[in-house]
Coordinates of N, CA, C and O in Angstrom, one line a residue:
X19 N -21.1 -3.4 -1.2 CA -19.9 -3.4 -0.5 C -19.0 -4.5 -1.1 O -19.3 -5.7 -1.0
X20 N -18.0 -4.1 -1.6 CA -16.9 -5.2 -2.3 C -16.4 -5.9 -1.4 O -16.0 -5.4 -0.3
X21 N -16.2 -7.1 -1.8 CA -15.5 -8.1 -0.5 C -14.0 -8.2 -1.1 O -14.0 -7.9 -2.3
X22 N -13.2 -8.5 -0.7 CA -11.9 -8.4 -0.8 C -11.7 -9.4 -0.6 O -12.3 -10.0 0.3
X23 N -10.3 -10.2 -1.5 CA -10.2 -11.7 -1.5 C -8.3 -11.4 -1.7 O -7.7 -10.4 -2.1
X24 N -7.9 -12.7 -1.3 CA -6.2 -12.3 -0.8 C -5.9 -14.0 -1.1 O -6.3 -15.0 -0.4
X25 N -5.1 -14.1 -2.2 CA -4.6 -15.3 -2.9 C -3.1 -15.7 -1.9 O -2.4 -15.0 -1.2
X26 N -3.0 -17.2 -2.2 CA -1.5 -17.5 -1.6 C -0.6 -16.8 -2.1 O 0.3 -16.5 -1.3
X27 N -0.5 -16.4 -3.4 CA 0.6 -15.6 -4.2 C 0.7 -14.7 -3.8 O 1.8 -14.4 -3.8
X28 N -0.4 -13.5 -3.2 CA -0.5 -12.3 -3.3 C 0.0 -12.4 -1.6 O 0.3 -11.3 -1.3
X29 N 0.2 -13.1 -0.8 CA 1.3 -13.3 0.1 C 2.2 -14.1 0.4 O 2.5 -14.5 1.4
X30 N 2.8 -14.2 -0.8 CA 4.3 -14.4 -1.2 C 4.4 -16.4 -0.7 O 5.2 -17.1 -0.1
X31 N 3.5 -16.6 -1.1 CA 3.3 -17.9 -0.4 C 4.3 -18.8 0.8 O 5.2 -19.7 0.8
X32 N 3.3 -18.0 1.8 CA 4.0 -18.2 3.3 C 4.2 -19.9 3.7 O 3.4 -20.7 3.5
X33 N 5.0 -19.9 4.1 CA 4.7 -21.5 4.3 C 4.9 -22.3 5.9 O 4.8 -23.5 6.3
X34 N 5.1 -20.8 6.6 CA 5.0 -20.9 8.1 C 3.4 -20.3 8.9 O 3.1 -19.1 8.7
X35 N 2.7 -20.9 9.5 CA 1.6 -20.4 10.4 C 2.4 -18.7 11.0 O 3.5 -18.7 11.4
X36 N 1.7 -17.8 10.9 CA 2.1 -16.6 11.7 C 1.4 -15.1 11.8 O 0.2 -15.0 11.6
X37 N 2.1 -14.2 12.1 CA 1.3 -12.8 11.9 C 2.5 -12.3 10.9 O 3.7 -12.6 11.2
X38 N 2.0 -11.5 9.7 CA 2.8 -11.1 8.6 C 2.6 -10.0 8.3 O 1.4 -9.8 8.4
X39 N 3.4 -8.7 7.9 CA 3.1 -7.1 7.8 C 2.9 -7.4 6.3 O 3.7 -8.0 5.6
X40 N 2.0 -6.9 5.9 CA 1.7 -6.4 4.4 C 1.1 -4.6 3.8 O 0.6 -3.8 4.6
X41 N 1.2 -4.5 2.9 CA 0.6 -3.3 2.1 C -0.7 -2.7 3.4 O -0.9 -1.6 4.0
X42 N -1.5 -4.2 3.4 CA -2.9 -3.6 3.6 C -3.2 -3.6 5.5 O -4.3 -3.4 6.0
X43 N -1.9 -3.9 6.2 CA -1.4 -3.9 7.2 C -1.1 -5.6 7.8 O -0.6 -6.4 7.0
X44 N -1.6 -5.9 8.9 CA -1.2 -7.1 9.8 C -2.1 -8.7 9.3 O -3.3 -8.9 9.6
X45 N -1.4 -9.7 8.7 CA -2.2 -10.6 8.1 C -2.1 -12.1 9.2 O -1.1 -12.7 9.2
X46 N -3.0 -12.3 9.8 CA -2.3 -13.9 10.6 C -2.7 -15.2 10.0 O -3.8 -15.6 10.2
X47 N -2.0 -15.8 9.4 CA -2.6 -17.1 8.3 C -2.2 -18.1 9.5 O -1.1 -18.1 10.2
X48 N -3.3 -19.0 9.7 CA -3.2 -19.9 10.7 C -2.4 -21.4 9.5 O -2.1 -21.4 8.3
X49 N -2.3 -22.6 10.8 CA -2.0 -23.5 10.2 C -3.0 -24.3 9.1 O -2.7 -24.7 7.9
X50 N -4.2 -24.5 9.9 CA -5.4 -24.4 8.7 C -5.5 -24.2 7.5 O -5.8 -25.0 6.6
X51 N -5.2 -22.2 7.3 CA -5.7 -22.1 6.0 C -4.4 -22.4 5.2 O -4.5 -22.6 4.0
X52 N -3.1 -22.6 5.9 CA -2.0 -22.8 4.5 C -2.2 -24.6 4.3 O -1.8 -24.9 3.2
X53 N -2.8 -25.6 4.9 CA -3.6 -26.8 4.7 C -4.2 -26.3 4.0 O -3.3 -26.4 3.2
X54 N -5.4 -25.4 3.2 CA -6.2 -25.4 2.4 C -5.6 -25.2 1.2 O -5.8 -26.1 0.4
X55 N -4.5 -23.8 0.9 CA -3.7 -23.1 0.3 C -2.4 -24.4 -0.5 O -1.7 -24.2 -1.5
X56 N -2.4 -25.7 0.3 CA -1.4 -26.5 0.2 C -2.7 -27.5 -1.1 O -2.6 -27.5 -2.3
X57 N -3.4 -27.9 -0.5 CA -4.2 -28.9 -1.1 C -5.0 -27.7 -2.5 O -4.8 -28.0 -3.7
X58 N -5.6 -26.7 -2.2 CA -6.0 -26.1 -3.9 C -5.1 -24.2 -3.3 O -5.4 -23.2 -2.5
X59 N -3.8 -24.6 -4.6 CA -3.2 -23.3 -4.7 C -3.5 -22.2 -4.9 O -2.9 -21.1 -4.6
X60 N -4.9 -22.5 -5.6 CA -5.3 -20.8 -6.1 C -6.1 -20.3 -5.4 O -6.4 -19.1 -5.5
X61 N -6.7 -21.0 -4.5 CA -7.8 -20.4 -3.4 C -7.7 -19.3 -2.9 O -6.7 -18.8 -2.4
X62 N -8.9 -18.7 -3.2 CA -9.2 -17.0 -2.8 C -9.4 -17.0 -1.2 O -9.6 -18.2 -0.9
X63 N -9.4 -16.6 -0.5 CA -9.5 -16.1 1.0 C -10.5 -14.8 1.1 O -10.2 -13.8 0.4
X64 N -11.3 -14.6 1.8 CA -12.0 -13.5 2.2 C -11.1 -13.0 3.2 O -10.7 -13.5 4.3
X65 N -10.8 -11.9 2.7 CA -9.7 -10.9 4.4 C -10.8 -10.4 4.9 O -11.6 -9.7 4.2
X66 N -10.9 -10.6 6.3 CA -11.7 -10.0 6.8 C -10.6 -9.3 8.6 O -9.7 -9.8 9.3
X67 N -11.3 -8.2 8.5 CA -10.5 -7.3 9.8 C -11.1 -7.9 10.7 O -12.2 -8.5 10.9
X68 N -9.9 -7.5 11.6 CA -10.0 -7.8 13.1 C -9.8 -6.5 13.5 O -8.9 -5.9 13.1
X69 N -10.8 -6.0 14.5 CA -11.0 -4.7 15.4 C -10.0 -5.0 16.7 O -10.3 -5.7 17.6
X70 N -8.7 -4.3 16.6 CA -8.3 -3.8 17.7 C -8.1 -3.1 18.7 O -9.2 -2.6 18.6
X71 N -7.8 -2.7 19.5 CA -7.7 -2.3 20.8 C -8.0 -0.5 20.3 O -7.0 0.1 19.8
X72 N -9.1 0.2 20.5 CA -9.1 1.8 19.8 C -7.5 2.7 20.1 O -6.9 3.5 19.4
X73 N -7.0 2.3 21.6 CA -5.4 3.3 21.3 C -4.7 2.4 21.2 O -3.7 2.4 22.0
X74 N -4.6 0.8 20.0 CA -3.6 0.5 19.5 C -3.0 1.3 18.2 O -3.9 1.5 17.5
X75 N -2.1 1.6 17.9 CA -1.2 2.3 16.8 C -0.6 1.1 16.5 O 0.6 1.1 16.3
X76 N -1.3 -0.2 16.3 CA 0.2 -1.2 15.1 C -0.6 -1.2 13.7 O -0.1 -1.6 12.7
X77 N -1.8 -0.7 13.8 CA -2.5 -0.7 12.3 C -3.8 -1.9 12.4 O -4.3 -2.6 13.2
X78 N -3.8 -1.5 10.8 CA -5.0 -2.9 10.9 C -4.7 -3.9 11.2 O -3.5 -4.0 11.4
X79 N -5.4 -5.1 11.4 CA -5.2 -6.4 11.8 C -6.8 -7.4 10.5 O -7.9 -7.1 9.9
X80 N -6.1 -8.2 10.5 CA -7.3 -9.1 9.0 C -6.9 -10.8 9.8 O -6.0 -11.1 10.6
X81 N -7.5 -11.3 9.4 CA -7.4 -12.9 9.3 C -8.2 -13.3 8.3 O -9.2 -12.6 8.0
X82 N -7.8 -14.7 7.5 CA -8.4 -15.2 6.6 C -9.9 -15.9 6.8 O -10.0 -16.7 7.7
X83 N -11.3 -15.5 5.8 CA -12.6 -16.4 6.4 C -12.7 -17.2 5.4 O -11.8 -17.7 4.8
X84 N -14.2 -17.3 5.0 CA -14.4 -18.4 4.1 C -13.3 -18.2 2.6 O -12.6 -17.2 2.5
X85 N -13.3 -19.2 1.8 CA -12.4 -19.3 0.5 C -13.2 -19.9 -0.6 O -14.2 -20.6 -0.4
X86 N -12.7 -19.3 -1.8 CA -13.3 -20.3 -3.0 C -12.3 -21.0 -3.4 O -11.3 -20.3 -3.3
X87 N -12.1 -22.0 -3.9 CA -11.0 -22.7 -4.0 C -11.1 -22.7 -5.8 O -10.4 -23.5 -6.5
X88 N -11.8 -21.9 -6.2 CA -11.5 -21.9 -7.6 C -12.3 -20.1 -8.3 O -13.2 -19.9 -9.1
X89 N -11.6 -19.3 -7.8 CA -12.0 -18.3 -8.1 C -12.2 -17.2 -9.4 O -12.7 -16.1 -9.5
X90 N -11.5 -18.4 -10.4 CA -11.5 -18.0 -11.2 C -12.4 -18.6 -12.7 O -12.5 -18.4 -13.9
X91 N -12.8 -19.4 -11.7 CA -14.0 -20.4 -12.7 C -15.3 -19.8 -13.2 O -15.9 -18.8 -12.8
X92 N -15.6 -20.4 -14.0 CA -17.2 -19.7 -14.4 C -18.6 -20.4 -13.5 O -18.8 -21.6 -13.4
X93 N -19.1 -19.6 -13.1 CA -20.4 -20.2 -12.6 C -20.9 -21.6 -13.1 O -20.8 -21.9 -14.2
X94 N -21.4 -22.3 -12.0 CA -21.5 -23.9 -12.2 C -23.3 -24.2 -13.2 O -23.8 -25.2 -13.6
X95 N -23.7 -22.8 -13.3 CA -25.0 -22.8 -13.7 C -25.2 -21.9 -14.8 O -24.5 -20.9 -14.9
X96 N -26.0 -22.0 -15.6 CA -26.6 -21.0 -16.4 C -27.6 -20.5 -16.0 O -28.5 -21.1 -15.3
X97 N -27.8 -19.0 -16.5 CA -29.0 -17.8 -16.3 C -30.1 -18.1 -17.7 O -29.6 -17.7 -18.7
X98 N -31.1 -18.5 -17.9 CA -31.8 -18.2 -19.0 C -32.7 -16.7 -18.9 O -33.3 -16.3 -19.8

């Protein structure tokens, strides 16, 4: 199962705590994670869904979980 990861860039780098509409529907970046997003820019975010109410119609809902703060690095280890 692919995990899905959601960069500060790839939401327009918000710079207020809030609930935000995107592509992949309803995103809520607390004050926390833009503290993370402030201190290392490129940090990845796991979007992970939030289950809503079954007769809500506003769409998905996601909040941000763990992050790597360097996602584009190479493994800290070698495979022999």
């Amino acid at each position: 199962m692919p995990v899905n990861k959601i960069t500060w860039d790839r939401v327009g780098r918000v710079t207020e705590p809030g609930r935000y509409m995107y592509t992949f529907g309803w995103l809520t970046i607390t004050a926390d994670d833009l503290e993370i997003w402030k201190q290392y820019p490129s940090a990845a975010f796991t979007l992970l869904a939030h289950h809503a109410e079954e007769d809500a119609s506003i769409g998905e809902e996601f909040h941000l979980g763990a992050f790597d703060i360097a996602p584009e690095a190479p493994p800290p280890f070698t495979t022999h």
